[in-house]
Amino acid sequence: MSNEELAALIQAGDMGQIMPLWEKVRLLALKEAGRWAAANRNGVELDDLGQEAFTALLEAVGTFDSGAGARFSTWYMVHLKGAFTVACGMRTRRDRLDPLAGAASLDAPAIQDDPDGGTLGDTIPDPGAELALLAVEEDDRRARIHAVLASAIAELPEKQRAAVRGRYWQGVPVDKRTLEKALRALRHPSVSGRLKALL
């Protein structure tokens, strides 16, 4: 009787055919188990793999479809390798692609051999900190612009200085000609060049 016929009888409820089917595939299973045990995958022994092989046989019989055109031994090998993979603690392709399988704790050390070197969580950029840094840089830039302007205005004659301060700081009416002379002086390349470097 073929493996496929025995599997069909078992599926029909004849559980007495399990051992005859096992006897037919046992050498195939033990040969594969020997290969896996010889590779010493995580210290799993041949006896353990033999038990996994019998469990894989039961799973293969339960899912085998004789109408699909596959041989039972081929179907059994798929289940057998899957069982050995799990038994040996090897990760399947699906496990490797699972993002949580490779997740690390943010409390883990950032440098493997240096527990005092900070955690992985410390290496994640903080958007709030970046905004605060940008604000400090902007404040510094404005302070430098104000310093250049204050220096340039301080070099103007007294009337022009008063016109600029009155118009732009105090908002009071000033003499237009005096203000125009002051602005012309401030547009001079010696002043405007220093301001352009800061903008």
JSON list of C-alpha atoms in Angstrom, two decimals:
[
{"chain": "A", "resi": 1, "resn": "MET", "atom": "CA", "xyz": [0.00, 0.00, 0.00]},
{"chain": "A", "resi": 2, "resn": "SER", "atom": "CA", "xyz": [1.37, 3.46, -0.91]},
{"chain": "A", "resi": 3, "resn": "ASN", "atom": "CA", "xyz": [2.00, 6.30, 1.50]},
{"chain": "A", "resi": 4, "resn": "GLU", "atom": "CA", "xyz": [-0.81, 8.26, -0.11]},
{"chain": "A", "resi": 5, "resn": "GLU", "atom": "CA", "xyz": [-3.29, 5.40, 0.39]},
{"chain": "A", "resi": 6, "resn": "LEU", "atom": "CA", "xyz": [-2.27, 4.96, 4.02]},
{"chain": "A", "resi": 7, "resn": "ALA", "atom": "CA", "xyz": [-2.69, 8.72, 4.62]},
{"chain": "A", "resi": 8, "resn": "ALA", "atom": "CA", "xyz": [-6.16, 8.58, 3.05]},
{"chain": "A", "resi": 9, "resn": "LEU", "atom": "CA", "xyz": [-7.17, 5.67, 5.31]},
{"chain": "A", "resi": 10, "resn": "ILE", "atom": "CA", "xyz": [-5.96, 7.55, 8.40]},
{"chain": "A", "resi": 11, "resn": "GLN", "atom": "CA", "xyz": [-7.88, 10.64, 7.32]},
{"chain": "A", "resi": 12, "resn": "ALA", "atom": "CA", "xyz": [-10.96, 8.42, 6.93]},
{"chain": "A", "resi": 13, "resn": "GLY", "atom": "CA", "xyz": [-10.62, 7.38, 10.58]},
{"chain": "A", "resi": 14, "resn": "ASP", "atom": "CA", "xyz": [-8.51, 4.20, 10.44]},
{"chain": "A", "resi": 15, "resn": "MET", "atom": "CA", "xyz": [-5.97, 5.13, 13.13]},
{"chain": "A", "resi": 16, "resn": "GLY", "atom": "CA", "xyz": [-4.47, 1.65, 12.97]},
{"chain": "A", "resi": 17, "resn": "GLN", "atom": "CA", "xyz": [-2.64, 2.72, 9.80]},
{"chain": "A", "resi": 18, "resn": "ILE", "atom": "CA", "xyz": [-0.51, 5.35, 11.59]},
{"chain": "A", "resi": 19, "resn": "MET", "atom": "CA", "xyz": [2.23, 2.89, 12.60]},
{"chain": "A", "resi": 20, "resn": "PRO", "atom": "CA", "xyz": [2.48, 1.25, 9.15]},
{"chain": "A", "resi": 21, "resn": "LEU", "atom": "CA", "xyz": [2.83, 4.73, 7.61]},
{"chain": "A", "resi": 22, "resn": "TRP", "atom": "CA", "xyz": [5.44, 5.64, 10.23]},
{"chain": "A", "resi": 23, "resn": "GLU", "atom": "CA", "xyz": [7.41, 2.50, 9.38]},
{"chain": "A", "resi": 24, "resn": "LYS", "atom": "CA", "xyz": [7.43, 3.53, 5.71]},
{"chain": "A", "resi": 25, "resn": "VAL", "atom": "CA", "xyz": [8.69, 7.09, 6.35]},
{"chain": "A", "resi": 26, "resn": "ARG", "atom": "CA", "xyz": [10.76, 6.40, 9.46]},
{"chain": "A", "resi": 27, "resn": "LEU", "atom": "CA", "xyz": [14.07, 5.91, 7.61]},
{"chain": "A", "resi": 28, "resn": "LEU", "atom": "CA", "xyz": [13.56, 9.14, 5.68]},
{"chain": "A", "resi": 29, "resn": "ALA", "atom": "CA", "xyz": [12.75, 10.96, 8.92]},
{"chain": "A", "resi": 30, "resn": "LEU", "atom": "CA", "xyz": [15.69, 9.52, 10.86]},
{"chain": "A", "resi": 31, "resn": "LYS", "atom": "CA", "xyz": [18.10, 10.27, 8.02]},
{"chain": "A", "resi": 32, "resn": "GLU", "atom": "CA", "xyz": [16.97, 13.92, 8.05]},
{"chain": "A", "resi": 33, "resn": "ALA", "atom": "CA", "xyz": [17.09, 13.98, 11.87]},
{"chain": "A", "resi": 34, "resn": "GLY", "atom": "CA", "xyz": [20.66, 12.64, 11.74]},
{"chain": "A", "resi": 35, "resn": "ARG", "atom": "CA", "xyz": [21.69, 15.47, 9.44]},
{"chain": "A", "resi": 36, "resn": "TRP", "atom": "CA", "xyz": [20.16, 18.06, 11.77]},
{"chain": "A", "resi": 37, "resn": "ALA", "atom": "CA", "xyz": [21.67, 16.47, 14.90]},
{"chain": "A", "resi": 38, "resn": "ALA", "atom": "CA", "xyz": [25.11, 16.28, 13.26]},
{"chain": "A", "resi": 39, "resn": "ALA", "atom": "CA", "xyz": [24.94, 19.99, 12.58]},
{"chain": "A", "resi": 40, "resn": "ASN", "atom": "CA", "xyz": [24.49, 20.32, 16.39]},
{"chain": "A", "resi": 41, "resn": "ARG", "atom": "CA", "xyz": [21.88, 23.01, 16.14]},
{"chain": "A", "resi": 42, "resn": "ASN", "atom": "CA", "xyz": [21.59, 24.37, 19.67]},
{"chain": "A", "resi": 43, "resn": "GLY", "atom": "CA", "xyz": [22.43, 20.99, 21.22]},
{"chain": "A", "resi": 44, "resn": "VAL", "atom": "CA", "xyz": [19.22, 19.22, 20.16]},
{"chain": "A", "resi": 45, "resn": "GLU", "atom": "CA", "xyz": [19.77, 15.45, 20.24]},
{"chain": "A", "resi": 46, "resn": "LEU", "atom": "CA", "xyz": [18.76, 12.77, 17.74]},
{"chain": "A", "resi": 47, "resn": "ASP", "atom": "CA", "xyz": [16.12, 11.27, 20.08]},
{"chain": "A", "resi": 48, "resn": "ASP", "atom": "CA", "xyz": [14.41, 14.65, 20.41]},
{"chain": "A", "resi": 49, "resn": "LEU", "atom": "CA", "xyz": [14.34, 15.06, 16.66]},
{"chain": "A", "resi": 50, "resn": "GLY", "atom": "CA", "xyz": [12.93, 11.54, 16.29]},
{"chain": "A", "resi": 51, "resn": "GLN", "atom": "CA", "xyz": [9.98, 12.50, 18.48]},
{"chain": "A", "resi": 52, "resn": "GLU", "atom": "CA", "xyz": [9.50, 15.68, 16.49]},
{"chain": "A", "resi": 53, "resn": "ALA", "atom": "CA", "xyz": [9.52, 13.58, 13.31]},
{"chain": "A", "resi": 54, "resn": "PHE", "atom": "CA", "xyz": [6.61, 11.45, 14.55]},
{"chain": "A", "resi": 55, "resn": "THR", "atom": "CA", "xyz": [4.63, 14.55, 15.57]},
{"chain": "A", "resi": 56, "resn": "ALA", "atom": "CA", "xyz": [5.34, 16.05, 12.14]},
{"chain": "A", "resi": 57, "resn": "LEU", "atom": "CA", "xyz": [3.95, 12.86, 10.57]},
{"chain": "A", "resi": 58, "resn": "LEU", "atom": "CA", "xyz": [0.64, 13.33, 12.40]},
{"chain": "A", "resi": 59, "resn": "GLU", "atom": "CA", "xyz": [0.45, 16.97, 11.28]},
{"chain": "A", "resi": 60, "resn": "ALA", "atom": "CA", "xyz": [1.30, 16.03, 7.68]},
{"chain": "A", "resi": 61, "resn": "VAL", "atom": "CA", "xyz": [-1.40, 13.35, 7.58]},
{"chain": "A", "resi": 62, "resn": "GLY", "atom": "CA", "xyz": [-3.95, 15.84, 8.92]},
{"chain": "A", "resi": 63, "resn": "THR", "atom": "CA", "xyz": [-3.29, 18.38, 6.17]},
{"chain": "A", "resi": 64, "resn": "PHE", "atom": "CA", "xyz": [-2.36, 16.13, 3.24]},
{"chain": "A", "resi": 65, "resn": "ASP", "atom": "CA", "xyz": [-4.51, 16.52, 0.12]},
{"chain": "A", "resi": 66, "resn": "SER", "atom": "CA", "xyz": [-4.13, 13.56, -2.24]},
{"chain": "A", "resi": 67, "resn": "GLY", "atom": "CA", "xyz": [-6.07, 15.43, -4.91]},
{"chain": "A", "resi": 68, "resn": "ALA", "atom": "CA", "xyz": [-3.40, 18.14, -5.11]},
{"chain": "A", "resi": 69, "resn": "GLY", "atom": "CA", "xyz": [-1.04, 15.80, -6.95]},
{"chain": "A", "resi": 70, "resn": "ALA", "atom": "CA", "xyz": [1.80, 15.93, -4.43]},
{"chain": "A", "resi": 71, "resn": "ARG", "atom": "CA", "xyz": [3.47, 12.83, -3.04]},
{"chain": "A", "resi": 72, "resn": "PHE", "atom": "CA", "xyz": [2.99, 12.26, 0.69]},
{"chain": "A", "resi": 73, "resn": "SER", "atom": "CA", "xyz": [6.74, 12.02, 1.30]},
{"chain": "A", "resi": 74, "resn": "THR", "atom": "CA", "xyz": [7.22, 15.49, -0.19]},
{"chain": "A", "resi": 75, "resn": "TRP", "atom": "CA", "xyz": [4.43, 16.89, 1.96]},
{"chain": "A", "resi": 76, "resn": "TYR", "atom": "CA", "xyz": [5.85, 15.16, 5.01]},
{"chain": "A", "resi": 77, "resn": "MET", "atom": "CA", "xyz": [9.32, 16.66, 4.43]},
{"chain": "A", "resi": 78, "resn": "VAL", "atom": "CA", "xyz": [7.85, 20.17, 4.55]},
{"chain": "A", "resi": 79, "resn": "HIS", "atom": "CA", "xyz": [6.32, 19.44, 7.98]},
{"chain": "A", "resi": 80, "resn": "LEU", "atom": "CA", "xyz": [9.44, 17.62, 9.11]},
{"chain": "A", "resi": 81, "resn": "LYS", "atom": "CA", "xyz": [11.78, 20.52, 8.33]},
{"chain": "A", "resi": 82, "resn": "GLY", "atom": "CA", "xyz": [9.37, 22.94, 9.96]},
{"chain": "A", "resi": 83, "resn": "ALA", "atom": "CA", "xyz": [9.27, 20.82, 13.13]},
{"chain": "A", "resi": 84, "resn": "PHE", "atom": "CA", "xyz": [13.08, 20.53, 13.21]},
{"chain": "A", "resi": 85, "resn": "THR", "atom": "CA", "xyz": [13.45, 24.27, 12.71]},
{"chain": "A", "resi": 86, "resn": "VAL", "atom": "CA", "xyz": [11.25, 24.99, 15.72]},
{"chain": "A", "resi": 87, "resn": "ALA", "atom": "CA", "xyz": [12.84, 22.24, 17.84]},
{"chain": "A", "resi": 88, "resn": "CYS", "atom": "CA", "xyz": [16.33, 23.59, 17.15]},
{"chain": "A", "resi": 89, "resn": "GLY", "atom": "CA", "xyz": [15.29, 27.13, 18.01]},
{"chain": "A", "resi": 90, "resn": "MET", "atom": "CA", "xyz": [16.05, 28.37, 14.53]},
{"chain": "A", "resi": 91, "resn": "ARG", "atom": "CA", "xyz": [14.12, 31.32, 13.24]},
{"chain": "A", "resi": 92, "resn": "THR", "atom": "CA", "xyz": [11.96, 30.90, 10.19]},
{"chain": "A", "resi": 93, "resn": "ARG", "atom": "CA", "xyz": [11.83, 33.45, 7.39]},
{"chain": "A", "resi": 94, "resn": "ARG", "atom": "CA", "xyz": [8.52, 34.71, 8.77]},
{"chain": "A", "resi": 95, "resn": "ASP", "atom": "CA", "xyz": [10.11, 35.20, 12.19]},
{"chain": "A", "resi": 96, "resn": "ARG", "atom": "CA", "xyz": [13.07, 37.04, 10.66]},
{"chain": "A", "resi": 97, "resn": "LEU", "atom": "CA", "xyz": [10.70, 39.42, 8.84]},
{"chain": "A", "resi": 98, "resn": "ASP", "atom": "CA", "xyz": [8.64, 40.11, 11.97]},
{"chain": "A", "resi": 99, "resn": "PRO", "atom": "CA", "xyz": [9.66, 43.62, 13.09]},
{"chain": "A", "resi": 100, "resn": "LEU", "atom": "CA", "xyz": [9.09, 42.77, 16.75]},
{"chain": "A", "resi": 101, "resn": "ALA", "atom": "CA", "xyz": [11.49, 39.82, 16.56]},
{"chain": "A", "resi": 102, "resn": "GLY", "atom": "CA", "xyz": [14.41, 42.21, 16.14]},
{"chain": "A", "resi": 103, "resn": "ALA", "atom": "CA", "xyz": [13.19, 44.87, 18.54]},
{"chain": "A", "resi": 104, "resn": "ALA", "atom": "CA", "xyz": [15.53, 46.07, 21.24]},
{"chain": "A", "resi": 105, "resn": "SER", "atom": "CA", "xyz": [14.73, 47.73, 24.53]},
{"chain": "A", "resi": 106, "resn": "LEU", "atom": "CA", "xyz": [15.35, 51.47, 24.66]},
{"chain": "A", "resi": 107, "resn": "ASP", "atom": "CA", "xyz": [16.84, 50.84, 28.11]},
{"chain": "A", "resi": 108, "resn": "ALA", "atom": "CA", "xyz": [19.59, 48.63, 26.63]},
{"chain": "A", "resi": 109, "resn": "PRO", "atom": "CA", "xyz": [23.13, 50.09, 26.64]},
{"chain": "A", "resi": 110, "resn": "ALA", "atom": "CA", "xyz": [23.93, 52.09, 23.49]},
{"chain": "A", "resi": 111, "resn": "ILE", "atom": "CA", "xyz": [27.42, 50.55, 23.44]},
{"chain": "A", "resi": 112, "resn": "GLN", "atom": "CA", "xyz": [27.49, 46.81, 24.16]},
{"chain": "A", "resi": 113, "resn": "ASP", "atom": "CA", "xyz": [30.56, 46.75, 26.42]},
{"chain": "A", "resi": 114, "resn": "ASP", "atom": "CA", "xyz": [29.95, 50.11, 28.10]},
{"chain": "A", "resi": 115, "resn": "PRO", "atom": "CA", "xyz": [26.90, 50.05, 30.40]},
{"chain": "A", "resi": 116, "resn": "ASP", "atom": "CA", "xyz": [27.71, 53.60, 31.59]},
{"chain": "A", "resi": 117, "resn": "GLY", "atom": "CA", "xyz": [27.74, 54.99, 28.04]},
{"chain": "A", "resi": 118, "resn": "GLY", "atom": "CA", "xyz": [24.00, 55.72, 27.96]},
{"chain": "A", "resi": 119, "resn": "THR", "atom": "CA", "xyz": [21.01, 53.82, 26.62]},
{"chain": "A", "resi": 120, "resn": "LEU", "atom": "CA", "xyz": [19.59, 53.33, 23.13]},
{"chain": "A", "resi": 121, "resn": "GLY", "atom": "CA", "xyz": [16.81, 55.72, 24.13]},
{"chain": "A", "resi": 122, "resn": "ASP", "atom": "CA", "xyz": [19.42, 58.45, 24.60]},
{"chain": "A", "resi": 123, "resn": "THR", "atom": "CA", "xyz": [20.40, 58.19, 20.93]},
{"chain": "A", "resi": 124, "resn": "ILE", "atom": "CA", "xyz": [16.91, 59.01, 19.61]},
{"chain": "A", "resi": 125, "resn": "PRO", "atom": "CA", "xyz": [16.69, 62.65, 18.57]},
{"chain": "A", "resi": 126, "resn": "ASP", "atom": "CA", "xyz": [14.29, 64.84, 20.57]},
{"chain": "A", "resi": 127, "resn": "PRO", "atom": "CA", "xyz": [12.33, 67.21, 18.26]},
{"chain": "A", "resi": 128, "resn": "GLY", "atom": "CA", "xyz": [11.74, 69.56, 21.18]},
{"chain": "A", "resi": 129, "resn": "ALA", "atom": "CA", "xyz": [15.46, 69.82, 21.84]},
{"chain": "A", "resi": 130, "resn": "GLU", "atom": "CA", "xyz": [16.10, 70.62, 18.18]},
{"chain": "A", "resi": 131, "resn": "LEU", "atom": "CA", "xyz": [13.53, 73.43, 18.27]},
{"chain": "A", "resi": 132, "resn": "ALA", "atom": "CA", "xyz": [15.09, 74.81, 21.44]},
{"chain": "A", "resi": 133, "resn": "LEU", "atom": "CA", "xyz": [18.53, 74.75, 19.80]},
{"chain": "A", "resi": 134, "resn": "LEU", "atom": "CA", "xyz": [17.18, 76.54, 16.71]},
{"chain": "A", "resi": 135, "resn": "ALA", "atom": "CA", "xyz": [15.59, 79.16, 18.98]},
{"chain": "A", "resi": 136, "resn": "VAL", "atom": "CA", "xyz": [18.94, 79.75, 20.71]},
{"chain": "A", "resi": 137, "resn": "GLU", "atom": "CA", "xyz": [20.67, 80.09, 17.34]},
{"chain": "A", "resi": 138, "resn": "GLU", "atom": "CA", "xyz": [18.02, 82.56, 16.14]},
{"chain": "A", "resi": 139, "resn": "ASP", "atom": "CA", "xyz": [18.35, 84.62, 19.34]},
{"chain": "A", "resi": 140, "resn": "ASP", "atom": "CA", "xyz": [22.12, 84.70, 18.87]},
{"chain": "A", "resi": 141, "resn": "ARG", "atom": "CA", "xyz": [21.74, 85.82, 15.23]},
{"chain": "A", "resi": 142, "resn": "ARG", "atom": "CA", "xyz": [19.35, 88.61, 16.23]},
{"chain": "A", "resi": 143, "resn": "ALA", "atom": "CA", "xyz": [21.68, 89.73, 19.00]},
{"chain": "A", "resi": 144, "resn": "ARG", "atom": "CA", "xyz": [24.56, 90.01, 16.50]},
{"chain": "A", "resi": 145, "resn": "ILE", "atom": "CA", "xyz": [22.37, 91.98, 14.06]},
{"chain": "A", "resi": 146, "resn": "HIS", "atom": "CA", "xyz": [21.34, 94.35, 16.86]},
{"chain": "A", "resi": 147, "resn": "ALA", "atom": "CA", "xyz": [24.98, 94.76, 17.89]},
{"chain": "A", "resi": 148, "resn": "VAL", "atom": "CA", "xyz": [26.00, 95.70, 14.32]},
{"chain": "A", "resi": 149, "resn": "LEU", "atom": "CA", "xyz": [23.05, 98.13, 14.03]},
{"chain": "A", "resi": 150, "resn": "ALA", "atom": "CA", "xyz": [23.77, 99.68, 17.43]},
{"chain": "A", "resi": 151, "resn": "SER", "atom": "CA", "xyz": [27.41, 100.13, 16.46]},
{"chain": "A", "resi": 152, "resn": "ALA", "atom": "CA", "xyz": [26.47, 101.69, 13.09]},
{"chain": "A", "resi": 153, "resn": "ILE", "atom": "CA", "xyz": [23.91, 104.02, 14.65]},
{"chain": "A", "resi": 154, "resn": "ALA", "atom": "CA", "xyz": [26.41, 105.04, 17.32]},
{"chain": "A", "resi": 155, "resn": "GLU", "atom": "CA", "xyz": [28.75, 106.22, 14.53]},
{"chain": "A", "resi": 156, "resn": "LEU", "atom": "CA", "xyz": [26.10, 108.58, 13.09]},
{"chain": "A", "resi": 157, "resn": "PRO", "atom": "CA", "xyz": [26.07, 112.29, 14.00]},
{"chain": "A", "resi": 158, "resn": "GLU", "atom": "CA", "xyz": [23.84, 113.13, 16.98]},
{"chain": "A", "resi": 159, "resn": "LYS", "atom": "CA", "xyz": [20.91, 114.54, 14.92]},
{"chain": "A", "resi": 160, "resn": "GLN", "atom": "CA", "xyz": [20.81, 111.50, 12.62]},
{"chain": "A", "resi": 161, "resn": "ARG", "atom": "CA", "xyz": [21.03, 109.15, 15.63]},
{"chain": "A", "resi": 162, "resn": "ALA", "atom": "CA", "xyz": [18.11, 110.92, 17.24]},
{"chain": "A", "resi": 163, "resn": "ALA", "atom": "CA", "xyz": [16.10, 110.78, 13.99]},
{"chain": "A", "resi": 164, "resn": "VAL", "atom": "CA", "xyz": [16.59, 107.01, 13.63]},
{"chain": "A", "resi": 165, "resn": "ARG", "atom": "CA", "xyz": [15.75, 106.34, 17.30]},
{"chain": "A", "resi": 166, "resn": "GLY", "atom": "CA", "xyz": [12.76, 108.68, 17.22]},
{"chain": "A", "resi": 167, "resn": "ARG", "atom": "CA", "xyz": [11.30, 107.12, 14.07]},
{"chain": "A", "resi": 168, "resn": "TYR", "atom": "CA", "xyz": [12.01, 103.41, 14.70]},
{"chain": "A", "resi": 169, "resn": "TRP", "atom": "CA", "xyz": [12.22, 103.07, 18.51]},
{"chain": "A", "resi": 170, "resn": "GLN", "atom": "CA", "xyz": [9.97, 105.80, 19.84]},
{"chain": "A", "resi": 171, "resn": "GLY", "atom": "CA", "xyz": [7.53, 106.27, 16.91]},
{"chain": "A", "resi": 172, "resn": "VAL", "atom": "CA", "xyz": [7.62, 110.07, 17.05]},
{"chain": "A", "resi": 173, "resn": "PRO", "atom": "CA", "xyz": [7.73, 112.48, 14.08]},
{"chain": "A", "resi": 174, "resn": "VAL", "atom": "CA", "xyz": [11.27, 113.37, 12.94]},
{"chain": "A", "resi": 175, "resn": "ASP", "atom": "CA", "xyz": [12.86, 115.55, 10.30]},
{"chain": "A", "resi": 176, "resn": "LYS", "atom": "CA", "xyz": [12.62, 113.61, 7.02]},
{"chain": "A", "resi": 177, "resn": "ARG", "atom": "CA", "xyz": [15.86, 114.98, 5.54]},
{"chain": "A", "resi": 178, "resn": "THR", "atom": "CA", "xyz": [17.86, 114.08, 8.62]},
{"chain": "A", "resi": 179, "resn": "LEU", "atom": "CA", "xyz": [16.34, 110.60, 8.63]},
{"chain": "A", "resi": 180, "resn": "GLU", "atom": "CA", "xyz": [17.12, 110.11, 4.92]},
{"chain": "A", "resi": 181, "resn": "LYS", "atom": "CA", "xyz": [20.76, 111.12, 5.51]},
{"chain": "A", "resi": 182, "resn": "ALA", "atom": "CA", "xyz": [20.96, 108.64, 8.40]},
{"chain": "A", "resi": 183, "resn": "LEU", "atom": "CA", "xyz": [19.48, 105.82, 6.33]},
{"chain": "A", "resi": 184, "resn": "ARG", "atom": "CA", "xyz": [21.81, 106.60, 3.43]},
{"chain": "A", "resi": 185, "resn": "ALA", "atom": "CA", "xyz": [24.74, 106.36, 5.82]},
{"chain": "A", "resi": 186, "resn": "LEU", "atom": "CA", "xyz": [23.45, 103.03, 7.15]},
{"chain": "A", "resi": 187, "resn": "ARG", "atom": "CA", "xyz": [23.15, 101.69, 3.58]},
{"chain": "A", "resi": 188, "resn": "HIS", "atom": "CA", "xyz": [26.83, 102.33, 2.99]},
{"chain": "A", "resi": 189, "resn": "PRO", "atom": "CA", "xyz": [28.66, 99.06, 2.13]},
{"chain": "A", "resi": 190, "resn": "SER", "atom": "CA", "xyz": [30.78, 99.34, 5.25]},
{"chain": "A", "resi": 191, "resn": "VAL", "atom": "CA", "xyz": [27.59, 98.91, 7.33]},
{"chain": "A", "resi": 192, "resn": "SER", "atom": "CA", "xyz": [25.30, 96.95, 4.98]},
{"chain": "A", "resi": 193, "resn": "GLY", "atom": "CA", "xyz": [28.08, 94.45, 4.24]},
{"chain": "A", "resi": 194, "resn": "ARG", "atom": "CA", "xyz": [28.32, 93.53, 7.91]},
{"chain": "A", "resi": 195, "resn": "LEU", "atom": "CA", "xyz": [24.53, 93.11, 8.09]},
{"chain": "A", "resi": 196, "resn": "LYS", "atom": "CA", "xyz": [24.32, 90.97, 4.93]},
{"chain": "A", "resi": 197, "resn": "ALA", "atom": "CA", "xyz": [26.85, 88.57, 6.42]},
{"chain": "A", "resi": 198, "resn": "LEU", "atom": "CA", "xyz": [24.39, 87.94, 9.27]},
{"chain": "A", "resi": 199, "resn": "LEU", "atom": "CA", "xyz": [21.26, 87.48, 7.13]}
]
